[in-house]
């Protein structure tokens, strides 16, 4: 298993940064209270694999959204 560390102390609310991990882009966003409220309100019921916001975040860390970018059309 591979890990990496990123200093997130300078990321302002509403800001997103991109870092590389294993050759893939990882997007780190410091969510605003409005973004968090919107994500919690939307249950994604129309998606093929719906998941609530509370299932995607760690307790006490709702302000951070960390996702990996994978381009499916390139295999």
Coordinates of C-alpha atoms in Angstrom, one line a residue:
X1 CA 0.0 0.0 0.0
X2 CA 1.3 3.4 -0.9
X3 CA 0.7 6.6 1.1
X4 CA 1.6 10.2 0.7
X5 CA 1.4 13.3 2.9
X6 CA 0.2 16.8 1.8
X7 CA 0.3 19.9 3.9
X8 CA -3.3 21.2 3.9
X9 CA -2.7 24.0 6.4
X10 CA -2.6 26.7 3.7
X11 CA -5.7 25.6 1.7
X12 CA -8.5 28.2 2.2
X13 CA -12.2 27.4 2.4
X14 CA -13.5 27.1 -1.2
X15 CA -10.0 26.4 -2.6
X16 CA -8.9 23.1 -4.3
X17 CA -5.5 21.8 -5.0
X18 CA -4.3 18.9 -7.1
X19 CA -1.5 16.6 -6.2
X20 CA -0.1 13.5 -8.0
X21 CA -0.3 10.1 -6.3
X22 CA 0.8 7.0 -8.1
X23 CA 0.6 9.0 -11.4
X24 CA -3.0 9.9 -10.8
X25 CA -4.4 13.3 -9.9
X26 CA -5.8 13.7 -6.4
X27 CA -8.1 16.7 -5.8
X28 CA -8.2 18.1 -2.2
X29 CA -10.9 20.7 -1.6
X30 CA -11.5 22.7 1.6
X31 CA -15.3 22.8 1.5
X32 CA -17.2 25.8 2.7
X33 CA -20.1 25.4 5.2
X34 CA -22.5 26.1 2.3
X35 CA -20.9 23.3 0.2
X36 CA -21.1 20.9 3.2
X37 CA -24.8 21.7 3.7
X38 CA -25.6 21.3 0.0
X39 CA -23.8 17.9 0.0
X40 CA -25.6 16.7 3.1
X41 CA -29.0 17.8 1.6
X42 CA -28.5 15.9 -1.6
X43 CA -28.9 12.2 -1.2
X44 CA -27.8 11.4 -4.8
X45 CA -30.8 9.1 -5.2
X46 CA -30.6 9.4 -9.0
X47 CA -27.1 8.0 -9.2
X48 CA -26.3 4.3 -10.0
X49 CA -24.5 4.0 -6.6
X50 CA -25.9 6.6 -4.3
X51 CA -24.1 7.4 -1.1
X52 CA -24.8 10.0 1.5
X53 CA -22.2 12.6 2.4
X54 CA -22.0 11.3 5.9
X55 CA -20.8 7.9 4.5
X56 CA -18.0 9.6 2.5
X57 CA -16.5 11.7 5.3
X58 CA -14.8 11.0 8.6
X59 CA -16.3 12.3 11.8
X60 CA -15.2 15.9 12.4
X61 CA -13.6 16.2 9.0
X62 CA -16.5 17.2 6.8
X63 CA -14.7 20.3 5.5
X64 CA -12.3 18.2 3.5
X65 CA -13.1 16.5 0.2
X66 CA -10.4 14.2 -1.2
X67 CA -11.0 12.5 -4.5
X68 CA -8.9 10.7 -7.1
X69 CA -9.3 11.4 -10.8
X70 CA -9.4 8.3 -12.9
X71 CA -10.0 8.6 -16.6
X72 CA -12.2 5.5 -17.5
X73 CA -12.0 5.9 -21.2
X74 CA -8.3 5.4 -21.3
X75 CA -8.6 2.0 -19.5

